[in-house]
Amino acid sequence: DAGVIQSPRHEVTEMGQEVTLRCKPISGHNSLFWYRQTMMRGLELLIYFNNNVPIDDSGMPEDRFSAKMPNASFSTLKIQPSEPRDSAVYFCASSWGGAQGHGYTFGSGTRLTVV
Amino acid sequence: KQEVTQIPAALSVPEGENLVLNCSFTDSAIYNLQWFRQDPGKGLTSLLLIQSSQREQTSGRLNASLDKSSGRSTLYIAASQPGDSATYLCAVQGGSEKLVFGKGTKLTVNP
C-alpha cells in the first residue's frame, strides 16, 4: 500500500490566490481527516469525513476554507482567498474502524507558504 | 474540551540512556491513545496504539503505558540511539473519531 498520498508537497502562493490541497486516503479506510500544524498551535483538526460525508468541520477557521470528498479515494482542501496566516503544514490522515479506534495513518503533508 | 499536555517540551540525553516521555489528558473518557514520531519536515509515523481497555503496548525498544483513570500515559524508550532523535507526539481519541494532540516532546540523543 502506498499510504496516504498528498499533493503538492510544497506550495508557495501569493496572498489572495486560491490554493487547493489534495489527498488520496488508503484504500479501504472509511474516515479522512485534515489537520493543520503550526509552531504556535501544534496539530489542529480542521475537518473530518466518514464514508465521504463531512462529520465535524468545527475546526475550519473561517469561510475561506472549504473541503470536499467526492468519492472514497479523493479529498480536497481549498483556501480562497489565501492569507499569510494560512502558512502552515497541512496533513491528511485516514483510518478505519470508526470510534473503535484502529489507528490513523498520516500523509507526508503539504507545506503551504503564502507571501 | 479534551486537552493533552506533554512534558517535557524538549529533552536531550546521551546515547544509551533509558528515558520516559510523559503525556496527560484532561478527559478520561477516551477510546484509545496513540504515540507518533515526527522527524523534521516529515509527516507523522505511528509508533504505538493503546486501546482504552489495555494497560500497555510494546514494540521493540518502545513501551507505552496507559492509566486512563488518572489521565496519564508514558512512552519508555530503552537504550536510546541518535536515530531516535525526533519529536514525539501523544494523541487521544475520544467519543468521536477526532484525535486531539499534545504539542510534543522534542528528543535529542547525543552520540
JSON list of C-alpha atoms in Angstrom, two decimals, chain A residues 21-115:
[
{"chain": "A", "resi": 21, "resn": "LEU", "atom": "CA", "xyz": [-4.55, 20.72, -1.49]},
{"chain": "A", "resi": 22, "resn": "ARG", "atom": "CA", "xyz": [-5.21, 17.12, -2.45]},
{"chain": "A", "resi": 23, "resn": "CYS", "atom": "CA", "xyz": [-5.33, 13.83, -0.60]},
{"chain": "A", "resi": 24, "resn": "LYS", "atom": "CA", "xyz": [-5.74, 10.18, -1.54]},
{"chain": "A", "resi": 25, "resn": "PRO", "atom": "CA", "xyz": [-6.52, 8.03, 1.51]},
{"chain": "A", "resi": 26, "resn": "ILE", "atom": "CA", "xyz": [-5.59, 4.41, 2.00]},
{"chain": "A", "resi": 27, "resn": "SER", "atom": "CA", "xyz": [-7.91, 2.11, 0.12]},
{"chain": "A", "resi": 28, "resn": "GLY", "atom": "CA", "xyz": [-10.50, 0.63, 2.47]},
{"chain": "A", "resi": 29, "resn": "HIS", "atom": "CA", "xyz": [-10.23, 3.37, 5.06]},
{"chain": "A", "resi": 30, "resn": "ASN", "atom": "CA", "xyz": [-13.61, 4.98, 5.66]},
{"chain": "A", "resi": 31, "resn": "SER", "atom": "CA", "xyz": [-12.57, 8.11, 7.54]},
{"chain": "A", "resi": 32, "resn": "LEU", "atom": "CA", "xyz": [-10.46, 11.02, 6.34]},
{"chain": "A", "resi": 33, "resn": "PHE", "atom": "CA", "xyz": [-9.07, 13.90, 8.36]},
{"chain": "A", "resi": 34, "resn": "TRP", "atom": "CA", "xyz": [-7.47, 17.24, 7.52]},
{"chain": "A", "resi": 35, "resn": "TYR", "atom": "CA", "xyz": [-5.07, 18.68, 10.12]},
{"chain": "A", "resi": 36, "resn": "ARG", "atom": "CA", "xyz": [-3.03, 21.86, 10.20]},
{"chain": "A", "resi": 37, "resn": "GLN", "atom": "CA", "xyz": [0.29, 22.13, 12.05]},
{"chain": "A", "resi": 38, "resn": "THR", "atom": "CA", "xyz": [1.92, 25.37, 13.16]},
{"chain": "A", "resi": 39, "resn": "MET", "atom": "CA", "xyz": [4.64, 26.08, 15.68]},
{"chain": "A", "resi": 40, "resn": "MET", "atom": "CA", "xyz": [2.30, 28.11, 17.85]},
{"chain": "A", "resi": 41, "resn": "ARG", "atom": "CA", "xyz": [-0.76, 25.86, 17.90]},
{"chain": "A", "resi": 42, "resn": "GLY", "atom": "CA", "xyz": [0.60, 22.42, 17.12]},
{"chain": "A", "resi": 43, "resn": "LEU", "atom": "CA", "xyz": [-1.68, 19.99, 15.27]},
{"chain": "A", "resi": 44, "resn": "GLU", "atom": "CA", "xyz": [-5.29, 21.07, 14.92]},
{"chain": "A", "resi": 45, "resn": "LEU", "atom": "CA", "xyz": [-8.12, 19.15, 13.31]},
{"chain": "A", "resi": 46, "resn": "LEU", "atom": "CA", "xyz": [-9.83, 21.17, 10.58]},
{"chain": "A", "resi": 47, "resn": "ILE", "atom": "CA", "xyz": [-12.46, 18.72, 9.34]},
{"chain": "A", "resi": 48, "resn": "TYR", "atom": "CA", "xyz": [-13.14, 15.03, 9.05]},
{"chain": "A", "resi": 49, "resn": "PHE", "atom": "CA", "xyz": [-15.25, 12.84, 6.82]},
{"chain": "A", "resi": 50, "resn": "ASN", "atom": "CA", "xyz": [-16.76, 9.44, 7.41]},
{"chain": "A", "resi": 51, "resn": "ASN", "atom": "CA", "xyz": [-17.92, 7.47, 4.37]},
{"chain": "A", "resi": 52, "resn": "ASN", "atom": "CA", "xyz": [-17.37, 10.64, 2.29]},
{"chain": "A", "resi": 53, "resn": "VAL", "atom": "CA", "xyz": [-19.73, 12.70, 4.46]},
{"chain": "A", "resi": 54, "resn": "PRO", "atom": "CA", "xyz": [-18.41, 15.68, 6.47]},
{"chain": "A", "resi": 55, "resn": "ILE", "atom": "CA", "xyz": [-18.95, 14.89, 10.14]},
{"chain": "A", "resi": 56, "resn": "ASP", "atom": "CA", "xyz": [-17.25, 17.69, 12.00]},
{"chain": "A", "resi": 57, "resn": "ASP", "atom": "CA", "xyz": [-16.00, 20.92, 10.43]},
{"chain": "A", "resi": 58, "resn": "SER", "atom": "CA", "xyz": [-15.84, 22.92, 13.64]},
{"chain": "A", "resi": 59, "resn": "GLY", "atom": "CA", "xyz": [-12.10, 23.32, 13.24]},
{"chain": "A", "resi": 60, "resn": "MET", "atom": "CA", "xyz": [-12.33, 25.08, 9.88]},
{"chain": "A", "resi": 61, "resn": "PRO", "atom": "CA", "xyz": [-11.04, 28.57, 10.71]},
{"chain": "A", "resi": 62, "resn": "GLU", "atom": "CA", "xyz": [-13.36, 30.60, 8.50]},
{"chain": "A", "resi": 63, "resn": "ASP", "atom": "CA", "xyz": [-15.38, 30.64, 5.32]},
{"chain": "A", "resi": 64, "resn": "ARG", "atom": "CA", "xyz": [-12.25, 30.96, 3.23]},
{"chain": "A", "resi": 65, "resn": "PHE", "atom": "CA", "xyz": [-11.63, 27.26, 3.92]},
{"chain": "A", "resi": 66, "resn": "SER", "atom": "CA", "xyz": [-13.67, 24.51, 2.30]},
{"chain": "A", "resi": 67, "resn": "ALA", "atom": "CA", "xyz": [-13.21, 20.76, 1.93]},
{"chain": "A", "resi": 68, "resn": "LYS", "atom": "CA", "xyz": [-14.79, 18.13, -0.25]},
{"chain": "A", "resi": 69, "resn": "MET", "atom": "CA", "xyz": [-14.70, 14.38, -0.57]},
{"chain": "A", "resi": 70, "resn": "PRO", "atom": "CA", "xyz": [-16.44, 13.46, -3.82]},
{"chain": "A", "resi": 71, "resn": "ASN", "atom": "CA", "xyz": [-15.56, 9.77, -3.50]},
{"chain": "A", "resi": 72, "resn": "ALA", "atom": "CA", "xyz": [-13.79, 7.33, -1.20]},
{"chain": "A", "resi": 73, "resn": "SER", "atom": "CA", "xyz": [-10.42, 7.82, -2.84]},
{"chain": "A", "resi": 74, "resn": "PHE", "atom": "CA", "xyz": [-10.05, 11.59, -3.06]},
{"chain": "A", "resi": 75, "resn": "SER", "atom": "CA", "xyz": [-10.41, 14.73, -0.98]},
{"chain": "A", "resi": 76, "resn": "THR", "atom": "CA", "xyz": [-9.53, 18.39, -1.43]},
{"chain": "A", "resi": 77, "resn": "LEU", "atom": "CA", "xyz": [-8.97, 21.27, 0.96]},
{"chain": "A", "resi": 78, "resn": "LYS", "atom": "CA", "xyz": [-9.36, 24.67, -0.66]},
{"chain": "A", "resi": 79, "resn": "ILE", "atom": "CA", "xyz": [-8.40, 28.09, 0.65]},
{"chain": "A", "resi": 80, "resn": "GLN", "atom": "CA", "xyz": [-9.83, 31.07, -1.21]},
{"chain": "A", "resi": 81, "resn": "PRO", "atom": "CA", "xyz": [-8.54, 33.72, -0.86]},
{"chain": "A", "resi": 82, "resn": "SER", "atom": "CA", "xyz": [-5.33, 32.71, 0.87]},
{"chain": "A", "resi": 83, "resn": "GLU", "atom": "CA", "xyz": [-3.66, 34.89, 3.52]},
{"chain": "A", "resi": 84, "resn": "PRO", "atom": "CA", "xyz": [-0.15, 34.85, 5.02]},
{"chain": "A", "resi": 85, "resn": "ARG", "atom": "CA", "xyz": [-1.52, 33.50, 8.32]},
{"chain": "A", "resi": 86, "resn": "ASP", "atom": "CA", "xyz": [-2.62, 30.37, 6.49]},
{"chain": "A", "resi": 87, "resn": "SER", "atom": "CA", "xyz": [1.03, 29.40, 6.11]},
{"chain": "A", "resi": 88, "resn": "ALA", "atom": "CA", "xyz": [1.41, 26.01, 7.80]},
{"chain": "A", "resi": 89, "resn": "VAL", "atom": "CA", "xyz": [1.84, 22.33, 7.11]},
{"chain": "A", "resi": 90, "resn": "TYR", "atom": "CA", "xyz": [-1.42, 20.66, 6.20]},
{"chain": "A", "resi": 91, "resn": "PHE", "atom": "CA", "xyz": [-1.74, 16.94, 6.86]},
{"chain": "A", "resi": 92, "resn": "CYS", "atom": "CA", "xyz": [-4.28, 14.47, 5.62]},
{"chain": "A", "resi": 93, "resn": "ALA", "atom": "CA", "xyz": [-4.88, 11.23, 7.52]},
{"chain": "A", "resi": 94, "resn": "SER", "atom": "CA", "xyz": [-7.15, 8.24, 7.09]},
{"chain": "A", "resi": 95, "resn": "SER", "atom": "CA", "xyz": [-8.38, 5.48, 9.34]},
{"chain": "A", "resi": 96, "resn": "TRP", "atom": "CA", "xyz": [-10.90, 2.65, 9.55]},
{"chain": "A", "resi": 97, "resn": "GLY", "atom": "CA", "xyz": [-12.93, 1.29, 12.38]},
{"chain": "A", "resi": 98, "resn": "GLY", "atom": "CA", "xyz": [-14.74, 4.44, 13.40]},
{"chain": "A", "resi": 99, "resn": "ALA", "atom": "CA", "xyz": [-14.94, 5.20, 17.08]},
{"chain": "A", "resi": 100, "resn": "GLN", "atom": "CA", "xyz": [-13.44, 1.82, 18.00]},
{"chain": "A", "resi": 101, "resn": "GLY", "atom": "CA", "xyz": [-10.13, 3.34, 17.06]},
{"chain": "A", "resi": 102, "resn": "HIS", "atom": "CA", "xyz": [-7.88, 1.33, 14.81]},
{"chain": "A", "resi": 103, "resn": "GLY", "atom": "CA", "xyz": [-5.28, 4.00, 14.39]},
{"chain": "A", "resi": 104, "resn": "TYR", "atom": "CA", "xyz": [-4.55, 6.73, 11.94]},
{"chain": "A", "resi": 105, "resn": "THR", "atom": "CA", "xyz": [-2.15, 6.85, 9.00]},
{"chain": "A", "resi": 106, "resn": "PHE", "atom": "CA", "xyz": [-0.85, 10.27, 8.05]},
{"chain": "A", "resi": 107, "resn": "GLY", "atom": "CA", "xyz": [0.34, 11.59, 4.73]},
{"chain": "A", "resi": 108, "resn": "SER", "atom": "CA", "xyz": [3.63, 13.45, 4.37]},
{"chain": "A", "resi": 109, "resn": "GLY", "atom": "CA", "xyz": [1.91, 16.81, 4.42]},
{"chain": "A", "resi": 110, "resn": "THR", "atom": "CA", "xyz": [1.76, 19.90, 2.22]},
{"chain": "A", "resi": 111, "resn": "ARG", "atom": "CA", "xyz": [3.89, 22.83, 3.33]},
{"chain": "A", "resi": 112, "resn": "LEU", "atom": "CA", "xyz": [1.99, 25.97, 2.35]},
{"chain": "A", "resi": 113, "resn": "THR", "atom": "CA", "xyz": [3.64, 29.37, 2.27]},
{"chain": "A", "resi": 114, "resn": "VAL", "atom": "CA", "xyz": [1.51, 32.40, 1.49]},
{"chain": "A", "resi": 115, "resn": "VAL", "atom": "CA", "xyz": [3.54, 35.52, 0.74]}
]
